[in-house]
Coordinates of C-alpha atoms and ligand atoms in Angstrom, one line a residue:
X1 CA 119.3 -70.0 -7.8
X2 CA 116.1 -69.4 -10.0
X3 CA 116.7 -68.5 -13.6
X4 CA 117.1 -64.9 -14.7
X5 CA 114.0 -63.4 -16.4
X6 CA 112.9 -60.0 -17.8
X7 CA 110.6 -57.7 -15.9
X8 CA 107.1 -58.6 -17.1
X9 CA 103.8 -56.7 -17.2
X10 CA 100.8 -58.7 -15.8
X11 CA 100.8 -61.8 -13.6
X12 CA 100.6 -64.8 -16.1
X13 CA 102.6 -67.7 -14.7
X14 CA 103.4 -66.3 -11.2
X15 CA 104.1 -68.9 -8.4
X16 CA 101.4 -69.4 -5.8
X17 CA 103.9 -69.5 -3.0
X18 CA 107.2 -67.6 -2.4
X19 CA 109.4 -66.6 0.5
X20 CA 108.9 -62.8 0.1
X21 CA 106.3 -60.7 -1.7
X22 CA 107.4 -57.1 -2.2
X23 CA 104.5 -54.6 -2.8
X24 CA 105.6 -51.5 -4.7
X25 CA 108.4 -51.0 -7.2
X26 CA 109.7 -47.6 -6.5
X27 CA 113.4 -47.5 -5.4
X28 CA 112.5 -48.9 -2.0
X29 CA 110.6 -52.0 -3.3
X30 CA 113.1 -52.6 -6.1
X31 CA 116.0 -52.5 -3.5
X32 CA 114.1 -54.9 -1.2
X33 CA 113.6 -57.3 -4.0
X34 CA 117.3 -57.2 -4.9
X35 CA 118.4 -57.7 -1.3
X36 CA 116.0 -60.6 -0.7
X37 CA 116.8 -62.5 -3.9
X38 CA 120.5 -62.2 -3.4
X39 CA 120.2 -63.6 0.1
X40 CA 118.8 -66.7 -1.6
X41 CA 115.1 -66.1 -1.0
X42 CA 112.4 -66.6 -3.6
X43 CA 110.7 -63.2 -4.5
X44 CA 107.6 -61.9 -6.2
X45 CA 107.8 -58.1 -6.5
X46 CA 104.9 -56.2 -8.0
X47 CA 103.7 -52.7 -8.8
X48 CA 100.2 -51.5 -9.3
X49 CA 101.2 -49.5 -12.3
X50 CA 104.8 -49.5 -13.5
X51 CA 108.4 -49.4 -12.3
X52 CA 109.1 -46.0 -10.7
X53 CA 105.5 -44.9 -11.1
X54 CA 105.5 -43.0 -7.7
X55 CA 107.7 -40.5 -5.9
X56 CA 110.9 -42.1 -7.1
X57 CA 110.7 -40.4 -10.5
X58 CA 109.9 -36.9 -9.1
X59 CA 113.1 -36.4 -7.0
X60 CA 115.9 -33.8 -7.4
X61 CA 118.0 -36.7 -8.8
X62 CA 120.8 -36.0 -6.3
X63 CA 122.8 -38.6 -4.4
X64 CA 123.3 -36.8 -1.1
X65 CA 126.3 -36.9 1.2
X66 CA 124.1 -36.0 4.2
X67 CA 125.3 -32.4 4.7
X68 CA 121.8 -31.2 5.6
X69 CA 121.5 -33.9 8.4
X70 CA 124.9 -32.8 9.7
X71 CA 123.6 -29.2 10.0
X72 CA 120.7 -30.6 12.1
X73 CA 123.2 -32.5 14.3
X74 CA 122.0 -35.9 13.1
X75 CA 125.4 -37.5 12.8
X76 CA 124.4 -41.1 12.3
X77 CA 122.0 -40.3 9.4
X78 CA 124.5 -38.0 7.8
X79 CA 127.2 -40.7 7.9
X80 CA 124.8 -43.3 6.5
X81 CA 124.0 -41.1 3.6
X82 CA 127.7 -40.4 2.8
X83 CA 128.5 -44.1 3.0
X84 CA 125.6 -45.1 0.7
X85 CA 126.6 -42.3 -1.7
X86 CA 130.1 -43.7 -1.9
X87 CA 128.8 -47.3 -2.5
X88 CA 126.6 -46.0 -5.4
X89 CA 129.4 -44.0 -7.0
X90 CA 132.3 -46.4 -6.6
X91 CA 130.7 -49.9 -6.5
X92 CA 127.1 -50.5 -7.4
X93 CA 126.1 -47.7 -9.9
X94 CA 129.1 -45.7 -11.1
X95 CA 127.5 -45.7 -14.6
X96 CA 124.3 -44.0 -13.3
X97 CA 125.8 -41.6 -10.7
X98 CA 128.3 -38.9 -11.6
X99 CA 130.0 -36.1 -9.6
X100 CA 128.1 -32.8 -9.7
X101 CA 129.8 -29.5 -9.0
X102 CA 127.5 -27.4 -6.7
X103 CA 128.3 -23.7 -6.8
X104 CA 127.0 -21.2 -4.2
X105 CA 127.5 -17.7 -5.6
X106 CA 128.6 -15.1 -3.1
X107 CA 127.2 -11.7 -3.9
X108 CA 126.8 -8.4 -2.2
X109 CA 123.4 -9.5 -0.7
X110 CA 125.1 -12.5 1.1
X111 CA 126.3 -11.6 4.6
X112 CA 129.8 -12.5 5.5
X113 CA 128.5 -14.7 8.3
X114 CA 126.3 -16.6 5.9
X115 CA 129.2 -17.1 3.5
X116 CA 131.4 -18.4 6.3
X117 CA 128.6 -20.7 7.4
X118 CA 128.2 -22.1 3.9
X119 CA 132.0 -22.6 3.6
X120 CA 132.3 -24.4 6.9
X121 CA 129.3 -26.6 5.8
X122 CA 131.2 -27.6 2.7
X123 CA 134.2 -28.5 4.8
X124 CA 132.0 -30.6 7.1
X125 CA 130.6 -32.3 4.1
X126 CA 134.1 -33.0 2.9
X127 CA 134.9 -34.5 6.3
X128 CA 131.9 -36.8 5.9
X129 CA 133.2 -37.8 2.5
X130 CA 136.5 -38.8 4.0
X131 CA 135.0 -40.7 6.9
X132 CA 132.9 -42.6 4.4
X133 CA 136.2 -43.5 2.5
X134 CA 135.0 -41.9 -0.7
X135 CA 138.1 -40.6 -2.6
X136 CA 138.7 -37.0 -3.7
X137 CA 139.0 -38.5 -7.2
X138 CA 135.4 -39.5 -7.0
X139 CA 134.3 -36.2 -5.3
X140 CA 136.8 -33.4 -5.3
X141 CA 137.5 -31.2 -2.2
X142 CA 135.6 -27.9 -1.9
X143 CA 137.1 -24.7 -3.2
X144 CA 136.7 -21.0 -2.9
X145 CA 136.4 -19.2 -6.3
X146 CA 137.0 -15.6 -7.3
X147 CA 134.3 -13.8 -9.4
X148 CA 136.0 -14.6 -12.7
X149 CA 136.2 -18.4 -11.9
X150 CA 132.6 -18.3 -10.7
X151 CA 131.4 -16.7 -13.9
X152 CA 133.4 -19.2 -16.0
X153 CA 131.3 -22.0 -14.5
X154 CA 128.0 -20.2 -14.6
X155 CA 128.2 -17.3 -17.0
X156 CA 124.5 -16.5 -16.6
X157 CA 125.1 -15.3 -13.0
X158 CA 124.7 -11.6 -12.4
X159 CA 128.2 -10.2 -12.6
X160 CA 127.8 -6.7 -11.2
X161 CA 127.1 -7.8 -7.6
X162 CA 129.1 -11.1 -7.6
X163 CA 132.1 -11.3 -5.2
X164 CA 133.0 -15.0 -5.8
X165 CA 131.7 -18.5 -5.2
X166 CA 131.9 -21.6 -3.0
X167 CA 132.2 -24.9 -4.9
X168 CA 131.3 -28.2 -3.4
X169 CA 130.5 -31.6 -4.9
X170 CA 127.8 -34.2 -4.6
X171 CA 126.4 -37.1 -6.6
X172 CA 123.9 -36.7 -9.4
X173 CA 121.8 -39.5 -10.9
X174 CA 121.6 -39.8 -14.7
X175 CA 117.9 -40.3 -14.0
X176 CA 116.1 -41.4 -10.9
X177 CA 113.6 -43.7 -12.8
X178 CA 116.6 -45.3 -14.6
X179 CA 118.1 -46.2 -11.2
X180 CA 114.8 -47.9 -10.2
X181 CA 114.6 -49.8 -13.5
X182 CA 118.2 -50.9 -13.2
X183 CA 117.8 -52.1 -9.6
X184 CA 114.5 -54.0 -10.6
X185 CA 116.2 -55.5 -13.7
X186 CA 119.2 -56.6 -11.6
X187 CA 116.8 -58.3 -9.1
X188 CA 115.1 -60.1 -12.0
X189 CA 118.5 -61.1 -13.3
X190 CA 119.1 -63.0 -10.0
X191 CA 115.7 -64.7 -10.4
X192 CA 113.2 -62.4 -8.7
X193 CA 109.8 -62.4 -10.4
X194 CA 109.2 -58.7 -11.1
X195 CA 105.8 -57.8 -12.3
X196 CA 104.0 -54.5 -13.2
X197 CA 100.3 -53.7 -13.8
X198 CA 99.5 -55.7 -10.6
X199 CA 97.9 -53.9 -7.7
X200 CA 97.8 -55.7 -4.4
X201 CA 94.3 -55.5 -3.1
X202 CA 94.9 -57.0 0.4
X203 CA 97.9 -58.1 2.4
X204 CA 98.8 -60.0 5.6
X205 CA 102.0 -61.3 6.9
X206 CA 101.4 -64.6 5.1
X207 CA 100.2 -63.6 1.7
X208 CA 98.6 -61.2 -0.7
X209 CA 95.7 -60.9 -3.0
X210 CA 96.4 -59.2 -6.3
X211 CA 94.9 -58.4 -9.7
X212 CA 96.3 -58.5 -13.2
X213 CA 95.3 -55.2 -14.8
X214 CA 95.9 -56.6 -18.2
X215 CA 93.4 -59.5 -17.9
X216 CA 91.3 -58.6 -14.8
X217 CA 92.3 -62.0 -13.3
X218 CA 92.8 -62.1 -9.5
X219 CA 95.4 -64.2 -7.7
X220 CA 96.3 -65.2 -4.2
X221 CA 99.9 -65.8 -3.3
X222 CA 101.2 -67.3 -0.1
X223 CA 104.4 -65.9 1.4
X224 CA 106.5 -66.3 4.5
X225 CA 106.9 -62.5 4.6
X226 CA 105.2 -59.5 2.9
X227 CA 106.9 -56.2 2.5
X228 CA 104.8 -53.1 2.0
X229 CA 107.1 -50.6 0.0
X230 CA 104.3 -48.5 -1.4
X231 CA 105.7 -45.1 -0.3
X232 CA 103.0 -42.4 0.2
X233 CA 100.3 -45.1 -0.4
X234 CA 101.6 -47.3 2.6
X235 CA 98.6 -46.5 4.7
X236 CA 96.3 -48.2 2.2
X237 CA 97.8 -51.6 3.1
X238 CA 98.5 -51.0 6.8
X239 CA 96.0 -48.7 8.5
X240 CA 98.3 -48.0 11.4
X241 CA 100.6 -46.1 9.0
X242 CA 99.2 -42.6 8.7
X243 CA 101.0 -40.3 6.4
X244 CA 100.6 -36.6 5.8
X245 CA 102.5 -35.9 2.6
X246 CA 104.2 -32.7 1.6
X247 CA 104.8 -31.7 -2.0
X248 CA 108.1 -30.8 -3.6
X249 CA 108.0 -29.2 -7.0
X250 CA 110.7 -28.7 -9.7
X251 CA 110.4 -26.6 -12.9
X252 CA 112.0 -27.8 -16.2
X253 CA 113.8 -25.1 -18.3
X254 CA 115.6 -25.4 -21.6
X255 CA 119.4 -25.1 -21.2
X256 CA 119.2 -21.9 -23.3
X257 CA 117.2 -20.2 -20.4
X258 CA 120.5 -19.9 -18.5
X259 CA 123.1 -20.5 -21.2
X260 CA 126.2 -22.6 -20.4
X261 CA 125.2 -23.5 -16.9
X262 CA 127.2 -26.7 -16.4
X263 CA 127.3 -26.7 -12.6
X264 CA 124.4 -26.8 -10.1
X265 CA 123.8 -23.3 -8.8
X266 CA 122.7 -23.1 -5.2
X267 CA 120.8 -19.8 -4.4
X268 CA 120.3 -19.1 -0.7
X269 CA 116.7 -18.0 0.2
X270 CA 116.6 -14.7 2.0
X271 CA 115.7 -14.8 5.7
X272 CA 116.8 -18.4 6.2
X273 CA 120.2 -19.9 7.2
X274 CA 119.5 -23.3 5.7
X275 CA 117.0 -23.0 2.8
X276 CA 117.9 -22.5 -0.8
X277 CA 116.7 -23.0 -4.4
X278 CA 118.8 -25.0 -6.8
X279 CA 119.3 -24.9 -10.6
X280 CA 120.3 -28.4 -11.6
X281 CA 121.8 -29.1 -15.1
X282 CA 120.5 -32.4 -16.4
X283 CA 122.4 -34.9 -18.6
X284 CA 119.8 -34.3 -21.4
X285 CA 120.6 -30.6 -21.6
X286 CA 117.6 -29.2 -19.6
X287 CA 117.8 -27.4 -16.3
X288 CA 115.6 -28.3 -13.3
X289 CA 114.8 -25.6 -10.8
X290 CA 113.7 -26.8 -7.3
X291 CA 112.4 -27.2 -4.7
X292 CA 109.3 -26.4 -2.7
X293 CA 107.9 -27.9 0.5
X294 CA 104.1 -27.5 0.7
X295 CA 101.6 -29.5 2.8
X296 CA 99.5 -31.7 0.5
X297 CA 96.5 -32.8 2.6
X298 CA 93.7 -35.0 1.2
X299 CA 93.7 -38.2 -0.9
X300 CA 97.1 -39.1 -2.5
X301 CA 96.9 -38.5 -6.3
X302 CA 98.5 -40.9 -8.7
X303 CA 100.5 -38.0 -10.2
X304 CA 100.8 -34.9 -8.1
X305 CA 100.6 -31.5 -9.9
X306 CA 102.6 -28.4 -9.0
X307 CA 100.5 -25.3 -8.1
X308 CA 100.8 -21.9 -9.9
X309 CA 102.1 -20.4 -6.6
X310 CA 105.0 -22.9 -6.5
X311 CA 106.0 -22.0 -10.1
X312 CA 106.1 -18.3 -9.1
X313 CA 107.9 -19.0 -5.8
X314 CA 110.7 -20.9 -7.6
X315 CA 111.2 -18.3 -10.4
X316 CA 111.2 -15.5 -7.7
X317 CA 113.7 -17.4 -5.5
X318 CA 116.5 -17.3 -8.2
X319 CA 115.6 -14.0 -9.9
X320 CA 118.2 -11.9 -8.2
X321 CA 121.0 -14.3 -9.0
X322 CA 121.0 -14.1 -12.8
X323 CA 121.5 -11.3 -15.3
X324 CA 118.5 -12.5 -17.3
X325 CA 116.5 -14.6 -14.8
X326 CA 114.2 -17.3 -16.1
X327 CA 110.6 -16.2 -16.5
X328 CA 107.3 -18.1 -17.0
X329 CA 107.8 -18.4 -20.8
X330 CA 111.0 -20.3 -20.1
X331 CA 109.2 -23.0 -18.1
X332 CA 108.7 -25.9 -20.5
X333 CA 107.7 -28.5 -17.8
X334 CA 107.0 -28.9 -14.1
X335 CA 106.7 -31.9 -11.8
X336 CA 105.9 -32.6 -8.2
X337 CA 106.6 -35.5 -5.8
X338 CA 105.2 -36.2 -2.3
X339 CA 107.4 -36.6 0.8
X340 CA 106.0 -39.1 3.3
X341 CA 105.6 -37.4 6.7
X342 CA 104.5 -39.8 9.4
X343 CA 101.5 -38.6 11.5
X344 CA 102.4 -38.9 15.2
X345 CA 99.4 -40.5 17.0
X346 CA 97.4 -38.2 19.2
X347 CA 99.0 -34.9 18.2
X348 CA 99.1 -32.5 15.3
X349 CA 102.8 -33.2 14.9
X350 CA 104.4 -35.0 12.0
X351 CA 107.7 -36.9 12.0
X352 CA 109.8 -36.2 8.9
X353 CA 110.4 -39.6 7.4
X354 CA 112.3 -38.0 4.6
X355 CA 115.2 -37.8 7.0
X356 CA 115.3 -41.5 8.1
X357 CA 113.4 -44.5 7.1
X358 CA 111.2 -46.6 9.4
X359 CA 110.6 -50.4 9.3
X360 CA 107.3 -51.1 11.0
X361 CA 105.3 -54.4 11.5
X362 CA 101.5 -54.2 11.4
X363 CA 99.2 -56.3 13.5
X364 CA 98.5 -58.5 10.5
X365 CA 102.2 -59.2 10.1
X366 CA 102.9 -57.0 7.0
X367 CA 106.3 -55.3 7.3
X368 CA 106.2 -51.7 6.0
X369 CA 109.3 -49.8 5.0
X370 CA 108.8 -46.1 4.4
X371 CA 110.7 -42.8 4.2
X372 CA 114.4 -42.4 3.5
X373 CA 115.9 -41.4 0.3
X374 CA 116.9 -42.7 -3.1
X375 CA 120.4 -42.4 -1.9
X376 CA 119.9 -44.7 1.1
X377 CA 117.7 -47.3 -0.7
X378 CA 120.2 -50.1 -0.3
X379 CA 120.6 -49.6 3.5
X380 CA 116.8 -49.4 3.8
X381 CA 116.5 -52.7 2.0
X382 CA 119.2 -54.3 4.2
X383 CA 117.4 -53.1 7.4
X384 CA 114.1 -54.4 6.1
X385 CA 115.4 -57.8 5.2
X386 CA 117.3 -58.1 8.5
X387 CA 113.9 -57.5 10.3
X388 CA 111.9 -59.9 8.0
X389 CA 114.5 -62.7 8.1
X390 CA 114.6 -62.5 11.9
X391 CA 110.8 -62.3 12.5
X392 CA 109.8 -64.9 9.9
X393 CA 112.8 -67.1 10.7
X394 CA 113.8 -67.4 7.1
X395 CA 116.9 -69.4 6.1
X396 CA 118.7 -66.6 4.2
X397 CA 122.3 -65.7 3.6
X398 CA 123.8 -62.4 4.6
X399 CA 123.2 -59.1 2.8
X400 CA 125.3 -58.9 -0.3
X401 CA 124.2 -55.7 -1.9
X402 CA 127.1 -53.4 -0.7
X403 CA 129.5 -55.2 -3.0
X404 CA 127.1 -56.2 -5.8
X405 CA 127.3 -54.0 -8.9
X406 CA 124.0 -53.3 -10.7
X407 CA 123.6 -54.4 -14.3
X408 CA 125.8 -52.3 -16.6
X409 CA 128.1 -51.0 -13.8
X410 CA 131.8 -50.6 -14.8
X411 CA 134.9 -48.7 -13.8
X412 CA 135.4 -45.4 -15.5
X413 CA 138.0 -47.1 -17.7
X414 CA 135.5 -49.9 -18.7
X415 CA 132.8 -47.3 -19.4
X416 CA 135.2 -45.2 -21.5
X417 CA 136.1 -48.4 -23.5
X418 CA 132.5 -49.2 -24.4
X419 CA 131.9 -49.1 -28.2
X420 CA 128.2 -48.2 -27.8
X421 CA 127.0 -44.6 -28.5
X422 CA 127.6 -42.2 -25.5
X423 CA 123.9 -41.8 -24.7
X424 CA 123.5 -45.6 -24.3
X425 CA 126.6 -45.9 -22.2
X426 CA 125.4 -43.0 -20.0
X427 CA 122.0 -44.7 -19.4
X428 CA 122.9 -48.4 -19.5
X429 CA 126.7 -48.5 -18.7
X430 CA 128.4 -51.5 -20.1
X431 CA 125.0 -52.9 -21.2
X432 CA 124.9 -50.2 -23.9
X433 CA 126.2 -52.8 -26.4
X434 CA 123.5 -55.2 -25.3
X435 CA 120.8 -52.5 -25.8
X436 CA 122.0 -51.9 -29.4
X437 CA 122.5 -55.6 -30.2
X438 CA 119.0 -56.4 -28.8
X439 CA 117.4 -53.7 -30.9
X440 CA 119.2 -54.9 -34.1
X441 CA 118.1 -58.5 -33.5
X442 CA 114.5 -57.6 -32.6
X443 CA 113.9 -55.2 -35.5
X444 CA 116.3 -56.0 -38.3
X445 CA 116.9 -52.2 -38.6
X446 CA 120.4 -50.6 -39.1
X447 CA 122.2 -48.5 -36.5
X448 CA 121.4 -45.2 -38.4
X449 CA 117.7 -45.8 -37.8
X450 CA 118.0 -47.3 -34.3
X451 CA 120.1 -44.3 -33.1
X452 CA 118.6 -41.3 -34.9
X453 CA 116.9 -39.0 -32.3
X454 CA 113.6 -37.5 -33.4
X455 CA 114.9 -34.0 -33.0
X456 CA 118.0 -32.1 -31.7
X457 CA 116.2 -31.3 -28.4
X458 CA 114.8 -34.9 -27.9
X459 CA 117.8 -37.2 -27.8
X460 CA 115.8 -40.5 -27.2
X461 CA 116.6 -43.4 -29.5
X462 CA 114.5 -46.3 -31.0
X463 CA 117.2 -48.7 -29.7
X464 CA 116.5 -47.9 -26.0
X465 CA 112.7 -47.9 -26.6
X466 CA 112.9 -51.4 -28.1
X467 CA 115.1 -52.6 -25.2
X468 CA 112.6 -51.2 -22.7
X469 CA 110.0 -53.5 -24.3
X470 CA 112.2 -56.6 -24.5
X471 CA 114.0 -56.3 -21.1
X472 CA 112.5 -53.7 -18.9
X473 CA 108.8 -54.6 -18.7
X474 CA 107.6 -51.5 -20.6
X475 CA 104.1 -52.0 -21.9
X476 CA 102.8 -48.8 -23.5
X477 CA 103.7 -45.4 -24.7
X478 CA 103.5 -43.9 -21.2
X479 CA 105.9 -46.5 -19.8
X480 CA 108.3 -45.7 -22.7
X481 CA 108.2 -41.9 -22.5
X482 CA 107.5 -41.2 -18.8
X483 CA 109.6 -43.8 -17.1
X484 CA 112.1 -45.7 -19.3
X485 CA 113.0 -42.4 -20.8
X486 CA 112.0 -39.0 -19.4
X487 CA 110.9 -37.3 -22.5
X488 CA 107.5 -36.8 -20.9
X489 CA 108.9 -34.2 -18.5
X490 CA 108.4 -31.7 -21.4
X491 CA 105.0 -32.0 -23.1
X492 CA 106.3 -30.6 -26.4
X493 CA 109.2 -33.2 -26.5
X494 CA 106.8 -36.0 -25.7
X495 CA 104.7 -35.1 -28.7
X496 CA 107.8 -35.2 -30.9
X497 CA 108.9 -38.6 -29.5
X498 CA 105.5 -40.3 -29.4
X499 CA 105.6 -41.6 -33.0
X500 CA 109.0 -43.2 -32.2
X501 CA 107.4 -44.9 -29.1
X502 CA 104.5 -46.2 -31.2
X503 CA 107.0 -47.5 -33.8
X504 CA 108.8 -49.4 -31.2
X505 CA 105.6 -51.0 -30.0
X506 CA 104.6 -51.8 -33.6
X507 CA 108.0 -53.3 -34.4
X508 CA 107.6 -55.7 -31.5
X509 CA 104.0 -56.4 -32.6
X510 CA 102.6 -55.0 -29.4
X511 CA 99.2 -53.3 -29.4
X512 CA 99.6 -49.5 -28.8
X513 CA 97.1 -48.8 -26.0
X514 CA 96.1 -45.2 -25.7
X515 CA 98.1 -42.9 -23.4
Ligands
FAD1 C1 110.3 -33.6 -4.2 C2 111.3 -34.7 -3.7 C3 112.6 -34.6 -4.0 C4 113.5 -35.6 -3.6 N1 114.8 -35.6 -4.0 C5 115.6 -36.6 -3.6 C6 117.0 -36.5 -4.0 O1 117.4 -35.6 -4.7 N2 117.8 -37.6 -3.6 C7 117.3 -38.6 -2.8 O2 118.1 -39.4 -2.5 N3 116.0 -38.6 -2.4 C8 115.2 -37.7 -2.8 N4 113.9 -37.7 -2.5 C9 113.4 -38.9 -1.7 C10 113.1 -40.0 -2.6 O3 112.6 -39.6 -3.9 C11 112.0 -41.0 -2.0 O4 112.4 -41.3 -0.7 C12 111.9 -42.3 -2.7 O5 111.7 -42.1 -4.1 C13 110.7 -43.0 -2.2 O6 110.6 -44.2 -2.9 P1 109.6 -45.4 -2.6 O7 109.9 -46.6 -3.4 O8 109.5 -45.6 -1.1 O9 108.1 -44.8 -3.0 P2 107.5 -44.6 -4.5 O10 108.6 -44.3 -5.4 O11 106.4 -43.7 -4.4 O12 107.0 -46.1 -4.8 C14 105.9 -46.7 -4.3 C15 105.3 -47.6 -5.4 O13 104.3 -48.4 -4.8 C16 103.3 -48.6 -5.8 N5 102.0 -49.0 -5.2 C17 101.2 -48.3 -4.4 N6 100.2 -49.0 -3.9 C18 100.3 -50.2 -4.4 C19 99.6 -51.4 -4.3 N7 98.5 -51.5 -3.6 N8 100.0 -52.5 -5.0 C20 101.1 -52.5 -5.8 N9 101.9 -51.4 -5.9 C21 101.5 -50.3 -5.2 C22 103.2 -47.3 -6.6 O14 102.7 -47.5 -7.9 C23 104.7 -46.9 -6.6 O15 105.3 -47.2 -7.8 C24 113.0 -36.7 -2.9 C25 111.6 -36.8 -2.5 C26 110.8 -35.8 -3.0 C27 109.3 -35.9 -2.7

């Protein structure tokens, strides 16, 4: 097996021939790189910008059990989602995915039939959990709550019209970008060559041409298979893949906007049996309010932006549920991601790839994998490698990823026993100690300085920023604040944290490029 190496910006020293080139390092490409390298294949995996630069960092950060698919009668996808959720929570990433209580308030405005439908949905979801062999210790059974119990979980809810609540459970990611970085780093630890700042400019089934954004140098790499995992940009490398993205927006609120909200609150949208808005408490103390679904025609932007109408729509959607509903002044950040909808040739119709992934082979032999979910990334990678191994006749072992813990994974007991500070254990699992030891060694600073957050509202530490530079391929301030940590979701917090990011770069004697 090739030696472990860190994720690295730029292309210096890349091999000129590998078994598999993976293009794109969102969750899909990172998963494909890990699957391929652990089957014994040599892998070069690259991203044009950075790990988790695209849609993967703009999600709702949920690990879904497939309930919505069940409601659409799509049993196989629902089960696949529930199985993958169980694998993430119990085996591969128990440090990065925790159970999230999801509360649907039942108030005077909710009809009895809608409440009954929601309750039977929660039961069906619980059945999915059981058929996926996920224990009730990992995800508790649903419960009906009276109004007092409901208010104790979400005291900001409007009490005068509240009749009770319906409580279900799903998985929540510590941070979607952190999952991507962890999968990519795990792939690198098995010997995959994982590079950022490296756009692929052309691809066929037997190789790619790519550019090093740090030096301007161009390279050609021969491969026995090329996987296009570029998400909403997939059509740029395979002109037969035509996508018509739709935008999903979330707002970021301070926790104080809806005080003591420690559960996700699911607010049904009037006039629809299946649509709702969600208030999602985040591990850093903020609340995210989502989610819209708006067609986003035209060229795909690097970073999509939410519209003013979406902000109003989301605030309006939850306004009747709370005593003091959030208003515009409470919105401290907003972000949007693009869902890949596949254009169906010859019609105006689109096929919703956000339900199921597709593995397609182009006429030039490039294998494109697109669609799916963060939740199902492992299965998407397995399906892709099965297809690639068969078509390119690669000598590869079986897929190992269902039983392969990501770096830092540990049982709840192991995670509780970690000596590292809670924030580092939450974000790095059992590697929390490594993060701190690395930062001590690289800077010579003491723990007080390495662990002091720049303010109470901005809990980021110098230790994790240094580790991002030494082990996670971070290259500049944006990488540190937008993707290795998520401070950039709130512009004011980013301004507070920026000196710390520049200090990390200076301590490691890196230039501090603008941005
Ligand atoms: C609003 C929204 C909410 C969502 N919420 C959830 C959720 O809660 N749970 C869940 O499971 N799923 C969720 N999803 C789905 C999930 O986020 C996506 O399915 C997933 O992130 C797609 O990942 P990807 O790797 O395919 O694409 P991306 O993350 O977009 O990655 C593609 C990468 O390719 C790179 N790239 C592009 N062109 C090139 C090139 N020429 N050379 C090199 N690199 C290139 C880009 O820089 C990018 O990093 C959500 C999706 C949206 C839009």
